[in-house]
XYZ file of C-alpha atoms in Angstrom:
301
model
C 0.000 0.000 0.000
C 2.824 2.211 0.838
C 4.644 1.529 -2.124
C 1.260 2.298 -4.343
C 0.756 5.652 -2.592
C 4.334 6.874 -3.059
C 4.077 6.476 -6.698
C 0.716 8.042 -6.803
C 2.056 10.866 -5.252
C 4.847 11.450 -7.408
C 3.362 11.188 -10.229
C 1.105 13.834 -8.985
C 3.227 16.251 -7.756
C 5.824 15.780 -10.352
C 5.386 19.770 -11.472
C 6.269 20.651 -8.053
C 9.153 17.882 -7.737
C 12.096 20.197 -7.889
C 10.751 23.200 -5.470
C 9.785 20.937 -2.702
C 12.456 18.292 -3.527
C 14.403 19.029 0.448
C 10.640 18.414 1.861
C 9.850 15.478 0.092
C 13.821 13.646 0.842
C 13.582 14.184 4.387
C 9.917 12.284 4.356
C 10.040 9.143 5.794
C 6.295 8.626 4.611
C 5.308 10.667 1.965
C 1.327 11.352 2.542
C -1.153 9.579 -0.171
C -1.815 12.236 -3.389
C -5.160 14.498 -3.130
C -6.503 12.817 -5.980
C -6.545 9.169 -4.608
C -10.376 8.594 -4.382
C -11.282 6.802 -1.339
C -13.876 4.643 -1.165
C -16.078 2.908 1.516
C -18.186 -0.049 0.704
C -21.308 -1.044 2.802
C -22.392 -4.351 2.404
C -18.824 -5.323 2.104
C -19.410 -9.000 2.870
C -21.682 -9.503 0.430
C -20.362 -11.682 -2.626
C -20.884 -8.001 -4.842
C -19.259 -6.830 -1.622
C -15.919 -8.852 -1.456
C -15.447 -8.394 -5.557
C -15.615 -4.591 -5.076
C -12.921 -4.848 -2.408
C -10.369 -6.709 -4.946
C -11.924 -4.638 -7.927
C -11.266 -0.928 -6.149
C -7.855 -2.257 -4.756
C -6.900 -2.751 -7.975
C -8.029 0.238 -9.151
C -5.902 3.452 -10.204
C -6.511 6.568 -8.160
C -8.297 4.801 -5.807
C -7.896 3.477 -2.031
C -10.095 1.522 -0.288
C -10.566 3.231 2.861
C -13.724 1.273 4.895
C -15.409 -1.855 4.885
C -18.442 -1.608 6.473
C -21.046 -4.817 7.759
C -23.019 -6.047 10.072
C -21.185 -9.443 9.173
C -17.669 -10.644 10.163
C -17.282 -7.744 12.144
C -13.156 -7.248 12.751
C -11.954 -9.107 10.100
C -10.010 -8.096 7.226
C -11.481 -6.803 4.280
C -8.577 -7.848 2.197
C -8.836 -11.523 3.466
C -12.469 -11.862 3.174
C -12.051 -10.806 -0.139
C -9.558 -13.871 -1.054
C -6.736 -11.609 -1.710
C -3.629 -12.519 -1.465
C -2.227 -9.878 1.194
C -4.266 -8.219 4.044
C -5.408 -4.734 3.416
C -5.309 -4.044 7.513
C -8.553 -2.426 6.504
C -11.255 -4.359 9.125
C -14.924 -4.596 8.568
C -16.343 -2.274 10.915
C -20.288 -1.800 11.757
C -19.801 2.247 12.514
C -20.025 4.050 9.221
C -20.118 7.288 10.991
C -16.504 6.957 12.334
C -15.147 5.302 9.370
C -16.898 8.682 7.534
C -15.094 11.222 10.406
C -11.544 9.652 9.551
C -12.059 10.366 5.561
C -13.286 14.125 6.391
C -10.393 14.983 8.787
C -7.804 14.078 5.916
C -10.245 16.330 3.362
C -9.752 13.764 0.770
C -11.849 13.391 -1.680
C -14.341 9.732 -1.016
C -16.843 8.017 -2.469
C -19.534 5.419 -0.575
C -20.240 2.830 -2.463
C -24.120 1.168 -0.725
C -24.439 -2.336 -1.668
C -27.072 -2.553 1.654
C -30.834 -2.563 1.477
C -33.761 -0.407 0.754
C -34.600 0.999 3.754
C -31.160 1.863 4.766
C -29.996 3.594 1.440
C -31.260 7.178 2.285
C -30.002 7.288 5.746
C -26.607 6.053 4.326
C -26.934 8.470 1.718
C -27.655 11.332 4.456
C -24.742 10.714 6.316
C -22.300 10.283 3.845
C -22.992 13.589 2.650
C -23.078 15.128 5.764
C -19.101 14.256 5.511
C -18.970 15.623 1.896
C -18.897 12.239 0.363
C -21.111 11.029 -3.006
C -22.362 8.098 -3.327
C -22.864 4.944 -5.643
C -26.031 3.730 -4.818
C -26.801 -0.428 -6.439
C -29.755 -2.009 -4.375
C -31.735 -3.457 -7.228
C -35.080 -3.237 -4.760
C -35.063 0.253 -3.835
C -38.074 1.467 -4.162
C -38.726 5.103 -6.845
C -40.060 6.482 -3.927
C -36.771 6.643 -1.944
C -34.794 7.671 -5.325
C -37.469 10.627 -5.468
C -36.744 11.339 -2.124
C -32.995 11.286 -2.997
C -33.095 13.275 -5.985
C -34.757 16.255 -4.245
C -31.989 16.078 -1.005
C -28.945 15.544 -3.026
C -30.618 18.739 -5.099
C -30.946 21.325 -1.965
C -27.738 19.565 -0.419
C -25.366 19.682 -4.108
C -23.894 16.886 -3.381
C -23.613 13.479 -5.950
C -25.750 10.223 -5.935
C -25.781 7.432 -8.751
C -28.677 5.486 -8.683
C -28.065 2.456 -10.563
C -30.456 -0.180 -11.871
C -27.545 -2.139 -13.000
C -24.052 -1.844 -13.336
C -23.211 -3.940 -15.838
C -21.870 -2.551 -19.275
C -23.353 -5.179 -21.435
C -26.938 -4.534 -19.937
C -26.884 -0.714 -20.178
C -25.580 -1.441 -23.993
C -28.172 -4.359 -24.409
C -31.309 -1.724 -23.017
C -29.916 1.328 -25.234
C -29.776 -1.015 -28.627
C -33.345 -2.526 -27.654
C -34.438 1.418 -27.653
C -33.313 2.031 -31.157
C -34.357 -0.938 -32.246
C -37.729 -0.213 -30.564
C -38.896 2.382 -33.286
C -38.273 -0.380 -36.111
C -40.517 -3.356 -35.106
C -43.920 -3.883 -34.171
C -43.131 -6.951 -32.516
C -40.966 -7.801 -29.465
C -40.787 -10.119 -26.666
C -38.129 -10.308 -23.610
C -36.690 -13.770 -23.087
C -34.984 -14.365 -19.441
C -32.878 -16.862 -18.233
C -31.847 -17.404 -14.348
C -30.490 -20.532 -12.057
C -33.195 -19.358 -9.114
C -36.749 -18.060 -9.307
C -36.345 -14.791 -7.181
C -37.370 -11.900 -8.516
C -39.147 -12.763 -11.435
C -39.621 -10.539 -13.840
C -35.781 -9.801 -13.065
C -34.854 -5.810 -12.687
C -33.396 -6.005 -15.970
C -36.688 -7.215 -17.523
C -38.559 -4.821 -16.407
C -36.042 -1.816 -17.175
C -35.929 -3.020 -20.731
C -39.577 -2.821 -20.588
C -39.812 0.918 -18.905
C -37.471 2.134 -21.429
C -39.089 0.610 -24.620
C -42.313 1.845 -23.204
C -44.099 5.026 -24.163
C -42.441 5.650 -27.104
C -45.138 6.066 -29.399
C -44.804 2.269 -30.206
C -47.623 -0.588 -29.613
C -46.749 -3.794 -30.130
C -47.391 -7.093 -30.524
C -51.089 -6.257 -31.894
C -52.529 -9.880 -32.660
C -52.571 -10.783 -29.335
C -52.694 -8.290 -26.702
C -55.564 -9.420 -25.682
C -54.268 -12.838 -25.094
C -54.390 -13.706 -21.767
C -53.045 -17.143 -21.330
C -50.358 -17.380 -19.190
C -47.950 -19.411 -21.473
C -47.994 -16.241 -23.382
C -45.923 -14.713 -20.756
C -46.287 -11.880 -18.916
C -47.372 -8.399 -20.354
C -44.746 -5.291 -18.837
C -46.487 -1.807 -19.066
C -49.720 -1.235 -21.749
C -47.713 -1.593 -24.957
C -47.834 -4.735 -25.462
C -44.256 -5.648 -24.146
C -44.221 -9.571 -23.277
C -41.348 -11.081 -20.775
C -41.093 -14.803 -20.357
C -38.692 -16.108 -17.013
C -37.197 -19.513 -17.330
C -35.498 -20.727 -14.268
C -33.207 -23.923 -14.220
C -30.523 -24.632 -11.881
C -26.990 -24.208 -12.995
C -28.772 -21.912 -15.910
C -26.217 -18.575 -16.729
C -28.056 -15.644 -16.296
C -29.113 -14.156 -19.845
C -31.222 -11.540 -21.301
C -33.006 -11.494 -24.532
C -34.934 -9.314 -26.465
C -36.464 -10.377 -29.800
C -37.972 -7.661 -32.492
C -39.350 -8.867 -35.921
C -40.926 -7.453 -38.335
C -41.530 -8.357 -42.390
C -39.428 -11.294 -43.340
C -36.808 -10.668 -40.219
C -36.092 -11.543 -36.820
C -33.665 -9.061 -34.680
C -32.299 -10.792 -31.653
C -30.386 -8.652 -28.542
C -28.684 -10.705 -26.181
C -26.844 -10.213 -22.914
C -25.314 -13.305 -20.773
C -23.658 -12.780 -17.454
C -21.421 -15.301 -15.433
C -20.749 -14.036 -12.780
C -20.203 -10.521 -10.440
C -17.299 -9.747 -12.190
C -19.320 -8.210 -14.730
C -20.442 -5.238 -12.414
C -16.854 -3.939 -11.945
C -16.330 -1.702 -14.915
C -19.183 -0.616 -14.344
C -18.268 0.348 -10.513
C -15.394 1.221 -11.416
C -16.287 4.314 -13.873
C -19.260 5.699 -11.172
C -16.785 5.925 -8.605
C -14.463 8.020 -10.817
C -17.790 10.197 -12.469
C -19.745 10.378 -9.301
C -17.220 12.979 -7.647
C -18.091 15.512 -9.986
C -21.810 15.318 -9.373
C -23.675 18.005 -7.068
C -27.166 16.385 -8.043
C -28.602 12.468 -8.227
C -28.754 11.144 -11.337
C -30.519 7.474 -12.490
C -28.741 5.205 -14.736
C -25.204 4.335 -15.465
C -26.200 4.984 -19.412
C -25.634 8.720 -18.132
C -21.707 8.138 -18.084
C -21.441 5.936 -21.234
């Protein structure tokens, strides 16, 4: 870690090298560079939780600076995480103090809320009240609590993602089914998942918001069709979503458009929580230029 931060911080203050060169020599520590974003993830033991330890570890310009959980309270967040060296970073149940250390250094943090619904504006609350933003993914939460959200993070200016989903290859899968939307009179989502929770899955439905409303009806013969191995009908346009769960099954998303003498097909498979990193990874580094809450990682592609 040491090693990491003294390269940071001469890269950083390279300009400035020569001036301050006596200063900097008779450092035994040199201090981590300004621009190092540090981040605190809550639901750190979480399997989502644990990747995003390795993932921000990894990351440039970024430190992880609290793991915070109800769960394996004292442990490492490193080790938890099935790295190979300890971080000497322990999961800790008090985000306020974690919070107090990041303001009194006046770096610049993010907190990243992997938690629950009816914790995320509280958690929101308080990291601002330390002049952090935050990276809010808690598929559940409720439109409510982002309206609720979007007007504090408004009067406070202070930065909030809000994101449905962080993977890439969905946002890219839901922005292609929108273009494709205007094109077709016929379309029907096809999911795949190992479990049966959550069904329709967020993505599902998102697809279905966003290809909603946009002048469009479709699938016209049978609307009106109300037997259930016809799937299940998203929104009043005529937007169909079929959920087929088998153990061991890769999660996978399709959408299927046709029209005269064609079939379009969109498809997104996942494997595993790896495929939320990226995504992480570029709202942490957008989100500290926010002073308002926005919805949707599309908003940074």
């Amino acid at each position: 870690m040491a090693t990491l931060c003294h390269s940071a911080h001469t890269r950083t203050f390279g300009k400035i090298g020569r001036r301050n060169a006596a200063k900097v020599l008779c450092s035994t520590q040199m201090p981590p560079s300004q621009s190092t974003i540090k981040v605190v993830i809550i639901g750190a033991t979480k399997e989502i939780g644990r990747t995003a330890i390795a993932a921000v570890s990894k990351a440039r310009g970024m430190e992880l600076a609290g793991a915070i959980d109800s769960q394996c309270i004292g442990l490492d967040a490193g080790e938890i995480s099935g790295m190979e060296e300890a971080l000497e970073i322990p999961v800790l149940n008090d985000l306020t103090m974690v919070l107090g250390s990041i303001a009194q250094t006046r770096a610049t943090g993010v907190v990243v809320d992997f938690s629950e619904p009816s914790t995320v504006y509280d958690n929101v609350k308080q990291a601002a009240a330390f002049g952090l933003n935050s990276v809010v993914y808690v598929p559940k939460i409720e439109l409510d609590t982002v309206t609720e959200l979007s007007a504090f993070c408004e009067k406070a200016s202070m930065g909030c993602l809000v994101a449905p989903t962080l993977s890439i290859g969905s946002v890219l899968l839901q922005q292609a089914a929108i273009q494709a939307s205007f094109h077709y009179n016929n379309v029907e989502i096809v999911e795949s998942r190992p479990n049966p929770s959550d069904l329709p899955s967020q993505d599902a439905i998102q697809i279905a918001n966003n290809i909603t409303d946009l002048g469009q009806i479709y699938n016209r013969e049978d609307m009106d069709f109300d037997n259930p191995a016809r799937g299940q009908i998203l929104g009043e346009d005529g937007v169909r979503v079929h959920s087929m769960v088998l153990p061991g099954l890769a999660s996978s998303t399709s959408i299927h458009f046709s029209g005269p003498g064609e079939i379009y097909t969109l498809r997104h498979d996942v494997t595993n929580v790896q495929c939320l990193m990226p995504g992480l990874i570029l709202a942490i580094r957008k989100v500290i230029r926010l002073k308002n809450l926005i919805y949707g990682l599309e908003k940074f592609l």
